[in-house]
Each structure stands twice: as C-alpha cells, then as structure tokens.
Amino acid sequence: MTIMIRHTVLMSFALLVTGTLGACGSASTPAASPQTWASAVAGAAQTTQRSEGGQVTVEATWNGATVEPAFDVKLDTHSVDLDALDLSNSVLRNDRGETLAARPWAAATGGHHREGSLAFTGDASSFFNDAKWIELTFNGIGDIPERALRWATGS
C-alpha cells in the first residue's frame, strides 16, 4: 500500500513539473546543437520561415517584394535576455549576390520575447527583379554565429 502511495505521489509530481515546463513554450523541443547554417527553402506562397537553436527561436515573415523590403521578426527564448539585440547587422541577399543593409530593428524590449519590423535600405525594384530567391542572414543570435532564412521569389 505504501508503495502505491509513493508511486502516485511521484507520478503527480512528474505531471506537475512537465506541465510547469510547458507553460512558457514547448517542453518537448530538444536543445539544438550549435550550427552556422539554419535555412529553410519554401515556395513563394509560404512567407514565414523559422530557425530554432542556440537557445533562441527566430521566426521571420516576409511582407513580399514591396517598395521597402521588410520582415516581421519574432525572437523567443527561455534562457537569455534579448533586449540588447537590434539586428542592424542583418543582411538581405539575393541569388545574384546583391545585398541590402538592415535598418535598426523596430522592436520593443521584452526580455525573452521580442517582435518587430526589420526593414532594409536600397533599391528594392532592382534587387527583386528576376531574383530566384532571397536570403535573410542574422549574426550572433543565441549561441549560433550565423543563421539564414531563404525564400523563393517565384521568378
């Protein structure tokens, strides 16, 4: 009888801990090993790309080939403070090797969760004209020195 009570108490504790860990995100996501390249290639219809690893998840949504290239960027973590990141060292590159420089990231501080618009300077019309793909590169987010997200442009 005592063994049954101990087993029940241990199982209840395990369920409580698992539920607590899952309250702020996915508790089942394994820690990713450091990598220098985290890229996803998608069709033009899929506008959101995601990179997980280095204790930080990066999610970027491309707003399409507009006058000013811009992305909605979300950063999420459970480990590090993200307030110091401004993403102004990000680069937008196309398949021809042309690049656009980022403006300062328009995102409110939030500790472990940040979200805002990341825009790029330059001639968007010539940058996107006949480009097969574009690639957004981030440096120094989490424990990953460089990560990139790639979108097919449909050209």
mmCIF file of C-alpha atoms in Angstrom:
data_model
loop_
_atom_site.group_PDB
_atom_site.id
_atom_site.type_symbol
_atom_site.label_atom_id
_atom_site.label_comp_id
_atom_site.label_asym_id
_atom_site.label_seq_id
_atom_site.Cartn_x
_atom_site.Cartn_y
_atom_site.Cartn_z
ATOM 1 C CA MET A 1 0.000 0.000 0.000
ATOM 2 C CA THR A 2 2.823 2.414 0.863
ATOM 3 C CA ILE A 3 4.484 1.688 -2.480
ATOM 4 C CA MET A 4 1.236 2.582 -4.299
ATOM 5 C CA ILE A 5 1.024 5.925 -2.463
ATOM 6 C CA ARG A 6 4.680 6.731 -3.257
ATOM 7 C CA HIS A 7 4.134 5.830 -6.917
ATOM 8 C CA THR A 8 1.020 8.041 -7.088
ATOM 9 C CA VAL A 9 2.854 10.963 -5.432
ATOM 10 C CA LEU A 10 5.833 10.604 -7.789
ATOM 11 C CA MET A 11 3.602 10.438 -10.873
ATOM 12 C CA SER A 12 1.670 13.524 -9.715
ATOM 13 C CA PHE A 13 4.941 15.393 -9.166
ATOM 14 C CA ALA A 14 6.221 14.386 -12.613
ATOM 15 C CA LEU A 15 2.998 15.621 -14.246
ATOM 16 C CA LEU A 16 3.211 18.896 -12.319
ATOM 17 C CA VAL A 17 6.820 19.516 -13.397
ATOM 18 C CA THR A 18 6.063 18.656 -17.028
ATOM 19 C CA GLY A 19 3.050 20.995 -17.054
ATOM 20 C CA THR A 20 5.074 23.805 -15.485
ATOM 21 C CA LEU A 21 7.858 23.490 -18.063
ATOM 22 C CA GLY A 22 5.343 23.500 -20.896
ATOM 23 C CA ALA A 23 3.585 26.650 -19.673
ATOM 24 C CA CYS A 24 6.094 29.008 -21.309
ATOM 25 C CA GLY A 25 6.535 27.101 -24.562
ATOM 26 C CA SER A 26 7.294 23.669 -25.850
ATOM 27 C CA ALA A 27 8.901 21.493 -23.180
ATOM 28 C CA SER A 28 9.453 18.679 -25.658
ATOM 29 C CA THR A 29 11.715 20.643 -28.018
ATOM 30 C CA PRO A 30 15.231 19.206 -27.747
ATOM 31 C CA ALA A 31 18.155 21.566 -27.458
ATOM 32 C CA ALA A 32 19.636 22.093 -30.894
ATOM 33 C CA SER A 33 23.336 21.772 -31.414
ATOM 34 C CA PRO A 34 25.165 24.939 -32.464
ATOM 35 C CA GLN A 35 25.157 25.400 -36.218
ATOM 36 C CA THR A 36 26.361 28.020 -38.644
ATOM 37 C CA TRP A 37 23.601 27.492 -41.180
ATOM 38 C CA ALA A 38 19.918 27.159 -40.391
ATOM 39 C CA SER A 39 17.973 27.682 -43.563
ATOM 40 C CA ALA A 40 14.593 26.751 -44.937
ATOM 41 C CA VAL A 41 13.665 26.944 -48.600
ATOM 42 C CA ALA A 42 9.996 27.373 -49.367
ATOM 43 C CA GLY A 43 7.685 28.226 -52.217
ATOM 44 C CA ALA A 44 6.659 31.823 -52.774
ATOM 45 C CA ALA A 45 3.315 31.156 -51.060
ATOM 46 C CA GLN A 46 4.986 30.309 -47.746
ATOM 47 C CA THR A 47 6.107 33.607 -46.270
ATOM 48 C CA THR A 48 7.133 32.579 -42.729
ATOM 49 C CA GLN A 49 10.455 30.879 -42.009
ATOM 50 C CA ARG A 50 11.753 29.626 -38.669
ATOM 51 C CA SER A 51 15.166 28.823 -37.214
ATOM 52 C CA GLU A 52 15.494 27.060 -33.876
ATOM 53 C CA GLY A 53 18.717 26.582 -31.980
ATOM 54 C CA GLY A 54 21.267 28.249 -29.782
ATOM 55 C CA GLN A 55 18.590 28.736 -27.100
ATOM 56 C CA VAL A 56 16.672 31.182 -29.345
ATOM 57 C CA THR A 57 13.908 30.671 -31.899
ATOM 58 C CA VAL A 58 13.844 33.157 -34.782
ATOM 59 C CA GLU A 59 10.705 33.499 -36.879
ATOM 60 C CA ALA A 60 10.606 35.868 -39.857
ATOM 61 C CA THR A 61 7.644 36.659 -42.082
ATOM 62 C CA TRP A 62 8.384 38.244 -45.431
ATOM 63 C CA ASN A 63 5.990 41.008 -46.367
ATOM 64 C CA GLY A 64 6.614 40.463 -50.087
ATOM 65 C CA ALA A 65 8.533 42.387 -52.713
ATOM 66 C CA THR A 66 7.435 45.903 -51.815
ATOM 67 C CA VAL A 67 8.929 49.384 -52.147
ATOM 68 C CA GLU A 68 10.869 48.831 -48.918
ATOM 69 C CA PRO A 69 11.854 45.217 -48.209
ATOM 70 C CA ALA A 70 10.621 44.376 -44.712
ATOM 71 C CA PHE A 71 10.140 41.360 -42.456
ATOM 72 C CA ASP A 72 8.203 40.832 -39.256
ATOM 73 C CA VAL A 73 10.744 39.199 -36.917
ATOM 74 C CA LYS A 74 9.975 37.383 -33.666
ATOM 75 C CA LEU A 75 12.601 36.153 -31.217
ATOM 76 C CA ASP A 76 11.708 33.750 -28.404
ATOM 77 C CA THR A 77 13.831 32.161 -25.702
ATOM 78 C CA HIS A 78 13.600 30.786 -22.191
ATOM 79 C CA SER A 79 17.285 31.272 -21.383
ATOM 80 C CA VAL A 80 18.756 34.628 -22.377
ATOM 81 C CA ASP A 81 17.779 38.302 -22.362
ATOM 82 C CA LEU A 82 17.050 39.505 -25.911
ATOM 83 C CA ASP A 83 16.800 43.235 -25.138
ATOM 84 C CA ALA A 84 20.359 44.019 -26.291
ATOM 85 C CA LEU A 85 19.755 42.720 -29.852
ATOM 86 C CA ASP A 86 18.995 45.296 -32.557
ATOM 87 C CA LEU A 87 19.515 43.118 -35.687
ATOM 88 C CA SER A 88 21.056 46.047 -37.599
ATOM 89 C CA ASN A 89 23.868 43.712 -38.699
ATOM 90 C CA SER A 90 21.378 41.555 -40.639
ATOM 91 C CA VAL A 91 21.830 41.263 -44.412
ATOM 92 C CA LEU A 92 19.340 40.577 -47.183
ATOM 93 C CA ARG A 93 20.934 38.810 -50.179
ATOM 94 C CA ASN A 94 19.566 37.543 -53.496
ATOM 95 C CA ASP A 95 20.738 34.749 -55.810
ATOM 96 C CA ARG A 96 22.847 37.238 -57.806
ATOM 97 C CA GLY A 97 24.895 38.140 -54.717
ATOM 98 C CA GLU A 98 23.393 41.600 -54.324
ATOM 99 C CA THR A 99 22.839 42.718 -50.732
ATOM 100 C CA LEU A 100 20.751 45.229 -48.819
ATOM 101 C CA ALA A 101 21.673 46.541 -45.359
ATOM 102 C CA ALA A 102 19.255 46.453 -42.434
ATOM 103 C CA ARG A 103 17.877 49.490 -40.688
ATOM 104 C CA PRO A 104 17.720 49.412 -36.880
ATOM 105 C CA TRP A 105 15.186 46.839 -35.717
ATOM 106 C CA ALA A 106 11.871 48.424 -34.721
ATOM 107 C CA ALA A 107 11.052 46.136 -31.782
ATOM 108 C CA ALA A 108 10.048 46.887 -28.236
ATOM 109 C CA THR A 109 12.158 45.345 -25.499
ATOM 110 C CA GLY A 110 10.627 42.338 -23.823
ATOM 111 C CA GLY A 111 13.305 40.210 -22.180
ATOM 112 C CA HIS A 112 12.631 36.717 -23.502
ATOM 113 C CA HIS A 113 10.159 37.595 -26.271
ATOM 114 C CA ARG A 114 10.651 40.354 -28.856
ATOM 115 C CA GLU A 115 8.837 41.188 -32.056
ATOM 116 C CA GLY A 116 9.077 43.964 -34.611
ATOM 117 C CA SER A 117 9.620 45.064 -38.183
ATOM 118 C CA LEU A 118 13.061 44.702 -39.783
ATOM 119 C CA ALA A 119 13.404 46.855 -42.916
ATOM 120 C CA PHE A 120 16.242 47.150 -45.432
ATOM 121 C CA THR A 121 17.617 50.102 -47.374
ATOM 122 C CA GLY A 122 18.302 50.086 -51.092
ATOM 123 C CA ASP A 123 16.607 49.809 -54.466
ATOM 124 C CA ALA A 124 14.004 47.088 -53.904
ATOM 125 C CA SER A 125 12.810 47.011 -57.519
ATOM 126 C CA SER A 126 16.221 46.125 -58.968
ATOM 127 C CA PHE A 127 17.008 43.834 -56.015
ATOM 128 C CA PHE A 128 13.863 41.711 -56.550
ATOM 129 C CA ASN A 129 13.770 41.967 -60.369
ATOM 130 C CA ASP A 130 14.353 38.436 -61.743
ATOM 131 C CA ALA A 131 15.719 37.194 -58.394
ATOM 132 C CA LYS A 132 15.114 33.474 -57.880
ATOM 133 C CA TRP A 133 15.456 33.642 -54.101
ATOM 134 C CA ILE A 134 16.241 35.981 -51.252
ATOM 135 C CA GLU A 135 18.064 35.128 -48.048
ATOM 136 C CA LEU A 136 17.898 36.921 -44.709
ATOM 137 C CA THR A 137 21.051 36.416 -42.619
ATOM 138 C CA PHE A 138 21.260 37.047 -38.871
ATOM 139 C CA ASN A 139 24.507 37.176 -36.902
ATOM 140 C CA GLY A 140 25.031 36.444 -33.220
ATOM 141 C CA ILE A 141 21.569 35.420 -32.096
ATOM 142 C CA GLY A 142 21.848 32.928 -29.256
ATOM 143 C CA ASP A 143 24.760 30.512 -29.499
ATOM 144 C CA ILE A 144 24.660 30.438 -33.322
ATOM 145 C CA PRO A 145 27.200 32.714 -35.049
ATOM 146 C CA GLU A 146 25.157 32.931 -38.266
ATOM 147 C CA ARG A 147 21.763 31.702 -39.355
ATOM 148 C CA ALA A 148 19.927 32.308 -42.614
ATOM 149 C CA LEU A 149 16.359 32.020 -43.824
ATOM 150 C CA ARG A 150 15.618 31.711 -47.539
ATOM 151 C CA TRP A 151 12.522 32.407 -49.595
ATOM 152 C CA ALA A 152 11.807 31.556 -53.252
ATOM 153 C CA THR A 153 10.595 34.687 -55.033
ATOM 154 C CA GLY A 154 8.656 32.924 -57.753
ATOM 155 C CA SER A 155 10.768 34.487 -60.537
#
